[in-house]
């Protein structure tokens, strides 16, 4: 289940950003804004919730893969579990924000902005499927991990 979740997470994150940028690239000057906000938020979350390790080198080392996946979701170390859960929650909020922005940019955007996204039905279907599948798997894994935590 973890492998399928990781593949789905990378698929969702890549699809969401590609769909947003491809849809708005020629229409607005801020087509890159979602990715920029994503990177800044991820770096701030790792800096804020990263635990006692405060070196800039370690923060950047943790930020780079966290832009694509939530590397803190499956941390089992009892010493780092609390910081990992806080970081994972912050990255989950980020993923919810990205998914919501992509969905709203297509559903609520003026027709002249959303037209390029709607003109590529395969891209839109794959993007919606990846968003839906990511959140279903995440909720399933949260439920399973909460049941496992109750056993100890």
mmCIF file of C-alpha atoms in Angstrom:
data_model
loop_
_atom_site.group_PDB
_atom_site.id
_atom_site.type_symbol
_atom_site.label_atom_id
_atom_site.label_comp_id
_atom_site.label_asym_id
_atom_site.label_seq_id
_atom_site.Cartn_x
_atom_site.Cartn_y
_atom_site.Cartn_z
ATOM 1 C CA UNK A 1 0.000 0.000 0.000
ATOM 2 C CA UNK A 2 2.874 2.382 0.753
ATOM 3 C CA UNK A 3 4.406 1.901 -2.690
ATOM 4 C CA UNK A 4 1.099 2.555 -4.442
ATOM 5 C CA UNK A 5 0.566 5.616 -2.248
ATOM 6 C CA UNK A 6 4.002 7.030 -3.115
ATOM 7 C CA UNK A 7 3.464 6.507 -6.837
ATOM 8 C CA UNK A 8 0.033 8.131 -6.590
ATOM 9 C CA UNK A 9 1.430 11.052 -4.596
ATOM 10 C CA UNK A 10 4.124 11.813 -7.171
ATOM 11 C CA UNK A 11 1.549 11.377 -9.938
ATOM 12 C CA UNK A 12 -0.855 13.792 -8.213
ATOM 13 C CA UNK A 13 1.761 16.451 -7.452
ATOM 14 C CA UNK A 14 3.275 16.341 -10.934
ATOM 15 C CA UNK A 15 -0.091 16.293 -12.682
ATOM 16 C CA UNK A 16 -1.523 19.139 -10.644
ATOM 17 C CA UNK A 17 1.393 21.470 -11.333
ATOM 18 C CA UNK A 18 1.693 20.536 -14.996
ATOM 19 C CA UNK A 19 -2.034 20.982 -15.541
ATOM 20 C CA UNK A 20 -2.050 24.373 -13.827
ATOM 21 C CA UNK A 21 1.022 25.679 -15.638
ATOM 22 C CA UNK A 22 -0.009 24.304 -19.031
ATOM 23 C CA UNK A 23 -3.467 25.791 -18.693
ATOM 24 C CA UNK A 24 -2.360 29.278 -17.774
ATOM 25 C CA UNK A 25 1.047 29.588 -19.460
ATOM 26 C CA UNK A 26 -0.080 31.757 -22.358
ATOM 27 C CA UNK A 27 -3.034 33.352 -20.576
ATOM 28 C CA UNK A 28 -1.628 35.046 -17.438
ATOM 29 C CA UNK A 29 1.777 36.192 -16.243
ATOM 30 C CA UNK A 30 1.448 34.337 -12.921
ATOM 31 C CA UNK A 31 1.237 30.826 -14.412
ATOM 32 C CA UNK A 32 4.202 29.809 -12.204
ATOM 33 C CA UNK A 33 2.658 31.132 -8.956
ATOM 34 C CA UNK A 34 1.253 27.828 -7.694
ATOM 35 C CA UNK A 35 4.637 26.121 -7.893
ATOM 36 C CA UNK A 36 6.381 29.103 -6.287
ATOM 37 C CA UNK A 37 3.917 29.217 -3.379
ATOM 38 C CA UNK A 38 4.286 25.452 -3.017
ATOM 39 C CA UNK A 39 8.091 25.609 -2.773
ATOM 40 C CA UNK A 40 8.079 28.531 -0.321
ATOM 41 C CA UNK A 41 5.426 26.913 1.870
ATOM 42 C CA UNK A 42 7.308 23.607 1.917
ATOM 43 C CA UNK A 43 10.572 25.277 2.939
ATOM 44 C CA UNK A 44 8.818 27.295 5.650
ATOM 45 C CA UNK A 45 7.044 24.198 6.981
ATOM 46 C CA UNK A 46 10.283 22.188 7.139
ATOM 47 C CA UNK A 47 12.019 25.088 8.873
ATOM 48 C CA UNK A 48 9.155 25.601 11.334
ATOM 49 C CA UNK A 49 8.263 21.995 12.175
ATOM 50 C CA UNK A 50 11.574 20.273 11.470
ATOM 51 C CA UNK A 51 12.410 19.588 15.078
ATOM 52 C CA UNK A 52 15.732 20.292 16.763
ATOM 53 C CA UNK A 53 17.832 20.021 13.589
ATOM 54 C CA UNK A 54 18.217 23.647 12.540
ATOM 55 C CA UNK A 55 21.171 23.680 10.149
ATOM 56 C CA UNK A 56 20.453 25.265 6.772
ATOM 57 C CA UNK A 57 22.080 22.385 4.922
ATOM 58 C CA UNK A 58 19.806 19.839 6.581
ATOM 59 C CA UNK A 59 16.741 22.023 6.009
ATOM 60 C CA UNK A 60 17.487 22.272 2.291
ATOM 61 C CA UNK A 61 18.202 18.540 2.170
ATOM 62 C CA UNK A 62 14.749 17.871 3.626
ATOM 63 C CA UNK A 63 12.986 20.529 1.517
ATOM 64 C CA UNK A 64 14.105 19.214 -1.866
ATOM 65 C CA UNK A 65 12.313 15.841 -1.805
ATOM 66 C CA UNK A 66 9.433 17.260 0.237
ATOM 67 C CA UNK A 67 8.438 19.409 -2.715
ATOM 68 C CA UNK A 68 7.442 16.225 -4.556
ATOM 69 C CA UNK A 69 6.395 13.848 -1.771
ATOM 70 C CA UNK A 70 5.644 13.843 1.935
ATOM 71 C CA UNK A 71 8.847 12.093 3.044
ATOM 72 C CA UNK A 72 7.819 12.416 6.693
ATOM 73 C CA UNK A 73 4.597 10.419 6.432
ATOM 74 C CA UNK A 74 6.063 6.988 7.191
ATOM 75 C CA UNK A 75 8.631 7.925 9.887
ATOM 76 C CA UNK A 76 8.681 5.203 12.538
ATOM 77 C CA UNK A 77 11.432 6.502 14.825
ATOM 78 C CA UNK A 78 10.004 7.271 18.273
ATOM 79 C CA UNK A 79 12.446 10.181 18.624
ATOM 80 C CA UNK A 80 11.329 11.884 15.446
ATOM 81 C CA UNK A 81 7.702 10.788 15.231
ATOM 82 C CA UNK A 82 6.164 13.961 16.718
ATOM 83 C CA UNK A 83 8.070 16.337 14.425
ATOM 84 C CA UNK A 84 7.368 14.050 11.464
ATOM 85 C CA UNK A 85 3.638 14.057 12.165
ATOM 86 C CA UNK A 86 3.533 17.852 12.407
ATOM 87 C CA UNK A 87 5.463 18.159 9.152
ATOM 88 C CA UNK A 88 3.309 15.550 7.473
ATOM 89 C CA UNK A 89 0.169 17.411 8.488
ATOM 90 C CA UNK A 90 1.604 20.675 7.112
ATOM 91 C CA UNK A 91 2.445 18.950 3.816
ATOM 92 C CA UNK A 92 -1.017 17.381 3.708
ATOM 93 C CA UNK A 93 -2.517 20.874 4.048
ATOM 94 C CA UNK A 94 -0.245 21.954 1.189
ATOM 95 C CA UNK A 95 -1.468 19.075 -0.980
ATOM 96 C CA UNK A 96 -5.093 19.904 -0.174
ATOM 97 C CA UNK A 97 -4.436 23.522 -1.126
ATOM 98 C CA UNK A 98 -2.820 22.536 -4.447
ATOM 99 C CA UNK A 99 -5.639 20.132 -5.288
ATOM 100 C CA UNK A 100 -8.249 22.737 -4.409
ATOM 101 C CA UNK A 101 -6.541 25.456 -6.452
ATOM 102 C CA UNK A 102 -6.310 23.194 -9.497
ATOM 103 C CA UNK A 103 -9.955 22.153 -9.214
ATOM 104 C CA UNK A 104 -11.170 25.701 -8.643
ATOM 105 C CA UNK A 105 -9.016 27.068 -11.435
ATOM 106 C CA UNK A 106 -10.906 24.853 -13.839
ATOM 107 C CA UNK A 107 -14.383 24.977 -12.330
ATOM 108 C CA UNK A 108 -14.580 28.627 -11.265
ATOM 109 C CA UNK A 109 -12.131 30.376 -13.582
ATOM 110 C CA UNK A 110 -13.510 32.563 -16.350
ATOM 111 C CA UNK A 111 -14.063 30.606 -19.571
ATOM 112 C CA UNK A 112 -11.190 32.260 -21.429
ATOM 113 C CA UNK A 113 -8.733 31.119 -18.710
ATOM 114 C CA UNK A 114 -10.023 27.581 -18.202
ATOM 115 C CA UNK A 115 -10.540 26.921 -21.910
ATOM 116 C CA UNK A 116 -7.057 25.507 -22.461
ATOM 117 C CA UNK A 117 -7.512 23.030 -19.621
ATOM 118 C CA UNK A 118 -10.898 21.980 -20.935
ATOM 119 C CA UNK A 119 -9.447 21.694 -24.435
ATOM 120 C CA UNK A 120 -7.316 18.773 -23.226
ATOM 121 C CA UNK A 121 -9.865 16.300 -21.887
ATOM 122 C CA UNK A 122 -7.299 13.574 -21.261
ATOM 123 C CA UNK A 123 -5.181 15.901 -19.120
ATOM 124 C CA UNK A 124 -8.197 17.036 -17.148
ATOM 125 C CA UNK A 125 -9.436 13.480 -16.538
ATOM 126 C CA UNK A 126 -5.995 12.268 -15.475
ATOM 127 C CA UNK A 127 -5.550 15.265 -13.186
ATOM 128 C CA UNK A 128 -8.920 14.803 -11.505
ATOM 129 C CA UNK A 129 -8.299 11.080 -11.143
ATOM 130 C CA UNK A 130 -4.881 11.639 -9.580
ATOM 131 C CA UNK A 131 -6.297 14.152 -7.075
ATOM 132 C CA UNK A 132 -9.137 11.830 -6.117
ATOM 133 C CA UNK A 133 -6.951 8.734 -5.846
ATOM 134 C CA UNK A 134 -4.317 10.513 -3.750
ATOM 135 C CA UNK A 135 -6.829 11.680 -1.139
ATOM 136 C CA UNK A 136 -8.624 8.312 -1.011
ATOM 137 C CA UNK A 137 -5.334 6.481 -0.427
ATOM 138 C CA UNK A 138 -4.187 9.036 2.144
ATOM 139 C CA UNK A 139 -7.425 8.732 4.109
ATOM 140 C CA UNK A 140 -7.181 4.942 3.942
ATOM 141 C CA UNK A 141 -3.583 4.953 5.200
ATOM 142 C CA UNK A 142 -4.449 7.443 7.953
ATOM 143 C CA UNK A 143 -7.228 5.167 9.111
ATOM 144 C CA UNK A 144 -4.984 2.090 9.028
ATOM 145 C CA UNK A 145 -2.129 3.844 10.856
ATOM 146 C CA UNK A 146 -4.510 5.180 13.531
ATOM 147 C CA UNK A 147 -5.701 1.624 14.159
ATOM 148 C CA UNK A 148 -2.084 0.453 14.424
ATOM 149 C CA UNK A 149 -1.254 3.224 16.918
ATOM 150 C CA UNK A 150 -4.147 2.146 19.125
ATOM 151 C CA UNK A 151 -2.575 -1.295 19.531
ATOM 152 C CA UNK A 152 0.512 0.045 21.341
#
